XYZ file of C-alpha atoms in Angstrom:
412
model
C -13.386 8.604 3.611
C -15.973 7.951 0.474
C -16.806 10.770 -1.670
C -20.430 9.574 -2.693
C -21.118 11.223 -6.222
C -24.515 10.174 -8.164
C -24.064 10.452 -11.876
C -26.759 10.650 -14.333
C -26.726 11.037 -17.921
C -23.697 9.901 -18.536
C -22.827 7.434 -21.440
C -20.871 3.978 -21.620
C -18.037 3.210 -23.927
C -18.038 -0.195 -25.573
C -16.503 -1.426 -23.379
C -16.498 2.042 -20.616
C -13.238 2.877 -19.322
C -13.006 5.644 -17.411
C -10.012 8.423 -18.784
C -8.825 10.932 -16.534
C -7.084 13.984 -18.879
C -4.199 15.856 -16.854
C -2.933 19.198 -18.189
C -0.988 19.093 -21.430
C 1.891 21.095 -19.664
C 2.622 19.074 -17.317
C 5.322 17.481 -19.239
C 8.312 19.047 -17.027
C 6.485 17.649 -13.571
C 3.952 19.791 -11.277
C 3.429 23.055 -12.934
C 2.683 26.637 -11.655
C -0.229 27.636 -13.511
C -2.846 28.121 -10.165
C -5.827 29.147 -12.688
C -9.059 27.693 -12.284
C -12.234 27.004 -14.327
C -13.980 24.349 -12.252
C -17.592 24.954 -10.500
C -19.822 22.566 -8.426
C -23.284 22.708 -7.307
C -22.600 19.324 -4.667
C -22.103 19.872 -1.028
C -20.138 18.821 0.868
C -19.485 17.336 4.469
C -15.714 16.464 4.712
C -14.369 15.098 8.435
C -10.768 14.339 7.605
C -10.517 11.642 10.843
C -8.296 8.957 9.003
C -8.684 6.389 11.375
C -12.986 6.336 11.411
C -15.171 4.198 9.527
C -17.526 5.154 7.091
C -20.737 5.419 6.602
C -21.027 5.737 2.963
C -24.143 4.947 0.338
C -22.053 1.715 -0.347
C -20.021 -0.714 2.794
C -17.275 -0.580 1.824
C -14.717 0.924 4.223
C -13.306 4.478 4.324
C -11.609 6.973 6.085
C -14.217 9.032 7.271
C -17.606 9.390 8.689
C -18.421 11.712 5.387
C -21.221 10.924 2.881
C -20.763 13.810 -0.074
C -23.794 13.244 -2.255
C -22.831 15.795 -5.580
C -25.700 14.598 -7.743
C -25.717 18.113 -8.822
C -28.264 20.713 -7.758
C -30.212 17.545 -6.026
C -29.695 15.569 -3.004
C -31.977 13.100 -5.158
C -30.966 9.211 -5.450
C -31.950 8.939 -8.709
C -31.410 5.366 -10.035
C -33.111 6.459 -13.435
C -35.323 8.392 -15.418
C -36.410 5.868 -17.725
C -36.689 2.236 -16.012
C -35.168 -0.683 -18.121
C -37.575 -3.386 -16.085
C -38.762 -4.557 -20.061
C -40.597 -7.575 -19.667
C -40.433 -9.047 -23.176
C -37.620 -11.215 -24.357
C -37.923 -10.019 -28.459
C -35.574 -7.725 -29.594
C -37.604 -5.454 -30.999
C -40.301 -4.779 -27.939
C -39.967 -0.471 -28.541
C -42.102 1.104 -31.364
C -40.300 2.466 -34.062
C -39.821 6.222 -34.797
C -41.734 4.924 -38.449
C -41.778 3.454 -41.509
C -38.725 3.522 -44.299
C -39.938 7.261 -44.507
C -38.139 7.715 -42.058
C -34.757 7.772 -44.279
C -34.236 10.734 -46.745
C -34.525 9.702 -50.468
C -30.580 9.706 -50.523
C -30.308 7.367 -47.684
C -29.817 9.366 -44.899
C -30.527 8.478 -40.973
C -31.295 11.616 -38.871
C -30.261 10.886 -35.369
C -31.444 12.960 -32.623
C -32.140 12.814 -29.130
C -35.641 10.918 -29.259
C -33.842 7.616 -30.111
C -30.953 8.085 -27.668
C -29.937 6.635 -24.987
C -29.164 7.271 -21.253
C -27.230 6.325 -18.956
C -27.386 6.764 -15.066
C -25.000 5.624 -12.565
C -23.671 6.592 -9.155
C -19.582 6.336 -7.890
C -17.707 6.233 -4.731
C -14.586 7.645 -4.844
C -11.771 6.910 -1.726
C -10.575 9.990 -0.544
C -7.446 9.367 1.691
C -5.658 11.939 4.003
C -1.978 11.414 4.065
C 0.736 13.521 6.392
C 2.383 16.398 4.773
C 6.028 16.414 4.203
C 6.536 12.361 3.650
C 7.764 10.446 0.875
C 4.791 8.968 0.498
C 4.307 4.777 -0.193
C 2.465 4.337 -2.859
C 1.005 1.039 -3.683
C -0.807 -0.700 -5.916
C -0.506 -4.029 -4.968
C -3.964 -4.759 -3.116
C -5.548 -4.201 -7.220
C -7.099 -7.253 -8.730
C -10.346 -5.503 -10.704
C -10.443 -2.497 -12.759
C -13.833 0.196 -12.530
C -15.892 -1.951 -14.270
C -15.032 -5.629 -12.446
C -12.233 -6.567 -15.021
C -9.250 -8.607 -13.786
C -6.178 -6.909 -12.998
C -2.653 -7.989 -12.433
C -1.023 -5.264 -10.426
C 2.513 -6.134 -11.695
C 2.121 -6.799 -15.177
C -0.935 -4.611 -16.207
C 0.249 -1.344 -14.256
C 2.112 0.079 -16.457
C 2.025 3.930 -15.284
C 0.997 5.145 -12.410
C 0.161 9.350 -12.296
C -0.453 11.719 -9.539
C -2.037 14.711 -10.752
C -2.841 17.661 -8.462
C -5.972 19.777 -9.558
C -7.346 23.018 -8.155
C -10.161 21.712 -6.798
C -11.849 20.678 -3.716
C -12.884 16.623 -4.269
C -16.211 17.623 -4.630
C -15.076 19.658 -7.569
C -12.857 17.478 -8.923
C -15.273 14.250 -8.826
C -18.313 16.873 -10.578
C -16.008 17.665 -13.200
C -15.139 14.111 -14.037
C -19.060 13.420 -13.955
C -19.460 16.558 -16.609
C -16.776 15.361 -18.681
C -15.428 18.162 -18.042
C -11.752 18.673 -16.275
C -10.353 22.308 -17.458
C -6.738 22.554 -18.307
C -6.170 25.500 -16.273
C -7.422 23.583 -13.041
C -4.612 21.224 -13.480
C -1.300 21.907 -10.926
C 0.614 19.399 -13.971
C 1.489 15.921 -12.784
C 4.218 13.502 -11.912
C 4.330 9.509 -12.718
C 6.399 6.505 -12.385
C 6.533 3.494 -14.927
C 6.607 0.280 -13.564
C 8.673 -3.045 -14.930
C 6.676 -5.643 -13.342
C 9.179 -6.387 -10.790
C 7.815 -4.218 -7.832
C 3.778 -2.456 -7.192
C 4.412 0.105 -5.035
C 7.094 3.423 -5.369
C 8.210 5.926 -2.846
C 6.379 9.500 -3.889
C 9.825 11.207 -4.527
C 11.202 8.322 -7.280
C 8.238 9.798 -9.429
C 9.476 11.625 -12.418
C 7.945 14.637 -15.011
C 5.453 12.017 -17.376
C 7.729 10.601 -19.928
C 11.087 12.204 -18.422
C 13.262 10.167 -16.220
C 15.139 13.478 -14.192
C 14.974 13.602 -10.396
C 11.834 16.471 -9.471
C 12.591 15.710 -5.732
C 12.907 19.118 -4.435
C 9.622 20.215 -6.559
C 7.578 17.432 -5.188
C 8.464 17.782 -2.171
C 6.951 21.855 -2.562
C 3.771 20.288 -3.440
C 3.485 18.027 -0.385
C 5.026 20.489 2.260
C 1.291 21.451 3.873
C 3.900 22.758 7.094
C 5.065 25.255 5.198
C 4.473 28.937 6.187
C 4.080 29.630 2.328
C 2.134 26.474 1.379
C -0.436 27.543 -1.575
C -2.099 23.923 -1.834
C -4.204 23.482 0.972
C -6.499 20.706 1.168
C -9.869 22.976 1.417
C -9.317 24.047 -2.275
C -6.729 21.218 -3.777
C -6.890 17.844 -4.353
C -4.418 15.552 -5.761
C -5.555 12.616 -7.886
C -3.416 8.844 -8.062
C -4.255 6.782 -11.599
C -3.067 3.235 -12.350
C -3.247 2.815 -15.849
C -2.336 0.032 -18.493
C -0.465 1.966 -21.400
C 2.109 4.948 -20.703
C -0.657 7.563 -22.877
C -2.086 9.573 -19.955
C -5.923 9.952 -20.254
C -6.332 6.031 -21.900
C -6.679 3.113 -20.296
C -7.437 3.628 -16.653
C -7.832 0.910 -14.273
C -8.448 2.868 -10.970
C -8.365 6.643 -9.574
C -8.496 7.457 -5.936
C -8.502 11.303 -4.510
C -5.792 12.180 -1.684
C -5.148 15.041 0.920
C -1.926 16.181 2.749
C -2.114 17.007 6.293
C 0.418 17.896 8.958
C -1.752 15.849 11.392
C -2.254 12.810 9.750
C -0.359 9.826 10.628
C -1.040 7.537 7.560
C 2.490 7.085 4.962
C 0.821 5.162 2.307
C -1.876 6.090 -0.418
C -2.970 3.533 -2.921
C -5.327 1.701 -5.105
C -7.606 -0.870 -3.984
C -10.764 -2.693 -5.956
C -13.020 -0.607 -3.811
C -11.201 2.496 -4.511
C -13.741 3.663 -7.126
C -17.286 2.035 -7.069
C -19.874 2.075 -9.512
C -23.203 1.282 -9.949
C -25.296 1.880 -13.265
C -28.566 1.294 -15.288
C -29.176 2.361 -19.116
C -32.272 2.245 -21.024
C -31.321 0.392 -24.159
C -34.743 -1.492 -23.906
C -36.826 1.563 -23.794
C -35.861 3.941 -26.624
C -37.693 3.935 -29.967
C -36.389 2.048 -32.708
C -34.824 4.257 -35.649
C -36.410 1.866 -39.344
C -33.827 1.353 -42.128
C -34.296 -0.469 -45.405
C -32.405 -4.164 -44.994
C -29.388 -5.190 -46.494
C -28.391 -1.786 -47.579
C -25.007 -0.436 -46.636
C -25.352 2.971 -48.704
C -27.010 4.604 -45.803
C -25.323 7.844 -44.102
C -26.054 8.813 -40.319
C -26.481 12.396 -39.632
C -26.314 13.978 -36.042
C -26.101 17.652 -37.163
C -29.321 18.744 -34.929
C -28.342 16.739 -32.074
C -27.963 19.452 -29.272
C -27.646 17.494 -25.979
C -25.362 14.120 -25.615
C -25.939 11.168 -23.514
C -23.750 12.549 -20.948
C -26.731 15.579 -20.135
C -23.917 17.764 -22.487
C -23.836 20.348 -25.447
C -23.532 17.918 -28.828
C -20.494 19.568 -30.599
C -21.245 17.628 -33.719
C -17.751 18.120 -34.748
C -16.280 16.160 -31.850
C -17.354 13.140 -32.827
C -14.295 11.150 -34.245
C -15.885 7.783 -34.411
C -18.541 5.761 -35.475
C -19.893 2.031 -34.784
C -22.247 -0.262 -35.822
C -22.919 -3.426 -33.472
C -24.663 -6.492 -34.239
C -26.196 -9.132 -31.248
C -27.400 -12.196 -33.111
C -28.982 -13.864 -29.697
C -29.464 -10.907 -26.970
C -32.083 -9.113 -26.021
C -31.855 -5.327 -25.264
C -33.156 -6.341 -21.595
C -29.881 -8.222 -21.473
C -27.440 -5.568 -23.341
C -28.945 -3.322 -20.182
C -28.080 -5.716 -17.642
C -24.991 -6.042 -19.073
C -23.807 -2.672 -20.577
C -20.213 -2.664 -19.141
C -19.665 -5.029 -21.856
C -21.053 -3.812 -24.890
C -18.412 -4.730 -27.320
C -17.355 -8.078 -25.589
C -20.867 -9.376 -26.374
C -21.236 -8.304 -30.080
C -21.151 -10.981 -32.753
C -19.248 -7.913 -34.763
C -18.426 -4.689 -35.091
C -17.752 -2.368 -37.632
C -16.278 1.405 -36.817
C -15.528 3.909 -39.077
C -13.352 7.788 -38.579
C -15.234 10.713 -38.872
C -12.684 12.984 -40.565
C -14.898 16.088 -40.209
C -18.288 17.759 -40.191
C -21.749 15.058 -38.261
C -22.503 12.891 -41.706
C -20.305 9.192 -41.603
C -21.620 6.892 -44.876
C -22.123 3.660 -43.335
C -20.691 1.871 -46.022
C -17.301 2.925 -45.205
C -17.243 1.233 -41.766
C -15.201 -1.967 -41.639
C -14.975 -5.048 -38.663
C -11.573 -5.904 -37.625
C -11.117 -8.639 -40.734
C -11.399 -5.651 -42.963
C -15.116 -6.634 -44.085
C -17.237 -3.852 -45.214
C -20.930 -3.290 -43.736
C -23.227 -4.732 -45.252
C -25.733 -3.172 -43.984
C -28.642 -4.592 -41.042
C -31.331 -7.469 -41.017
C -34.170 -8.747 -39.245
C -31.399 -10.903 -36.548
C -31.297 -9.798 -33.393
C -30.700 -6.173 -32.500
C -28.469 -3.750 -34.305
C -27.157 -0.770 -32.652
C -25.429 2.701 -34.124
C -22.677 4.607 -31.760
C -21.244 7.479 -32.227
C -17.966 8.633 -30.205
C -15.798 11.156 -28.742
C -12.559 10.025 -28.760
C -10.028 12.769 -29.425
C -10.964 15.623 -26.773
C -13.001 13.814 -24.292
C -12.548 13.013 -20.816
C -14.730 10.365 -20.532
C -14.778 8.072 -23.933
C -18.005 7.239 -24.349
C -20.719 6.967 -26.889
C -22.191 10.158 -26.861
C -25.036 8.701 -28.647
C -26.168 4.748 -29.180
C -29.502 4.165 -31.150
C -31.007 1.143 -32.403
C -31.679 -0.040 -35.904
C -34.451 -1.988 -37.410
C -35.061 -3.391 -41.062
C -38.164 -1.870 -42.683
C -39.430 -3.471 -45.961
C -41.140 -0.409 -47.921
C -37.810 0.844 -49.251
């Protein structure tokens, strides 16, 4: 089965990589904590047939005859609110939000959400249904491209793989992920297993507690027992959740996330990750936004995001959560371009200088530095300049909440 879920307003790391958070206490394996703070609008049509073909938004095959649209409180397909269909090849096609006026006397940039950006994007998600009571196959082996079309090498770039178990029905669960916004107490805890590069699949009951190496058989097998008389997972209201990731940090660096179910009826032993396992499909609005003027060649300029009150993802802006920001610099791209190819923001940037927001929305843009060390210098009339700002500490998703453009101005 594909779990169709349309995604709008949601914002693009440089490069995106999606980051699935499990609970913190899940340390010790699965735990007990059955609390939950999740909520979705989306509807859902579930037919848990294994064996059927689907008949999902995309063609890709599935396990079930079910197409869940959650585009939250709308059945709508919405591709975009703002087309990015820009006709011009300059750089600087969108009128500017004004003159040098538009920086404070002591050099400050107010962002807000007039120059921001957008970005819209639908998923598929696989949503297997497994039998109950099985040490499960799991395999990764079939993986050659990450979410976003990178290359993959199941043995050597798998380096954990995590099954999390969250209170939630899929439709829930995949909502959540679209909100940023997975709640700790949803979370049933987790289990993982590290592979050496020798093997890319593991039998369910060799997983361990994340980052303990102790034999949880007998608890695993309680969370996969759906024959039980006392079984408190069922798969109406629970969903478990299987992450290959590069890295051993759980919530960075995720290559692919499929959903699973276990049923007493089902027949199927194995549950993996494939390249089709999680689609997407995107647009942004880069070439649309207005243009924020700065004087040229001047580094002593501070960006301040202190009124912004909604993010990029459709969210509350909790000014304080932003932990990072980036200036980018494309010497021979167009915005038109940068659209077309967002998934690779930062692979396309002549450089890149990023600075850590220690506290408070204000970040001097003279303290950002490119990977040499080199100080900004501040922007010039080359090409297009763009300003990120990031949520990288308590995010589930870590993205640019916000991404404006820069232009020189020449009365200041």
């Amino acid at each position: 089965m594909k779990l169709t879920l349309k995604l709008r307003e949601l914002s693009k790391l440089l490069p995106m990589l999606i980051c699935v958070f499990v609970s913190a206490s899940c340390g010790g394996g699965i735990s007990d904590d059955t609390g939950n703070d999740a909520h979705s609008d989306s509807d859902s049509d579930t037919d848990s047939d294994t064996d059927s073909d689907s008949d999902s938004d995309s063609d890709s095959d599935s396990d079930s005859d079910t197409d869940t649209d959650s585009d939250s409180d709308a059945d709508s397909d919405s591709d975009t609110d703002s087309d990015t269909d820009s006709d011009s090849d300059s750089d600087t096609d969108s009128v500017g939000v004004g003159s040098c006026d538009a920086v404070g006397d002591d050099g400050t940039i107010l962002l807000t959400e007039e120059t921001n950006y957008t970005f819209h994007s639908s998923v598929e998600i696989d949503v297997a249904t497994v039998k109950s009571n099985t040490d499960l196959n799991v395999e990764w082996g079939d993986l050659s491209t990450d979410f976003f079309g990178e290359a993959v090498d199941p043995a050597n770039d798998i380096d954990m793989v995590l099954v999390s178990l969250w209170k939630m029905t899929e439709d829930e669960l995949a909502e959540n992920i679209r909100l940023d916004n997975l709640p700790v107490s949803a979370s049933l805890g987790a289990i993982a297993t590290y592979p050496d590069g020798t093997a890319t699949s593991r039998n369910l009951y060799s997983f361990t507690g994340p980052g303990s190496s102790g034999n949880i058989t007998e608890k695993i097998e309680t969370f996969v027992d759906a024959e039980s008389e006392d079984y408190l997972y069922p798969q109406d209201t629970h969903t478990f959740m299987l992450i290959g990731a590069t890295g051993t940090n759980i919530g960075k660096n995720s290559r692919m996330l499929s959903f699973f179910h276990v049923d007493p009826n089902a027949t199927e032993t194995t549950v993996g990750l494939k390249d089709d396992s999680f689609n997407l499909q995107y647009t942004t609005n880069l070439a649309d936004i207005p243009h924020i003027q700065v004087p040229a060649n001047k580094a002593d300029l501070t960006v301040d995001w202190g009124d912004m009150e909604t993010n990029a993802l459709g969210n509350m802006f909790l000014v304080t959560q932003i932990t990072e920001v980036t200036v980018a610099h494309y010497s021979n791209i167009t915005l038109k371009a940068l659209d077309d190819d967002f998934l690779h923001l930062e692979e396309l940037a002549d450089n890149l200088w990023t600075g850590v927001v220690d506290a408070g929305w204000l970040m001097p843009l003279n303290q950002l530095v490119d990977t040499n060390g080199n100080a900004f210098e501040g922007i010039d009339g080359n090409g297009v300049w763009l300003v990120a700002l990031k949520c990288t500490a308590q995010c589930n998703i870590p993205a640019p909440w916000s991404i404006s453009i820069l232009e020189p101005c020449s009365d200041k």
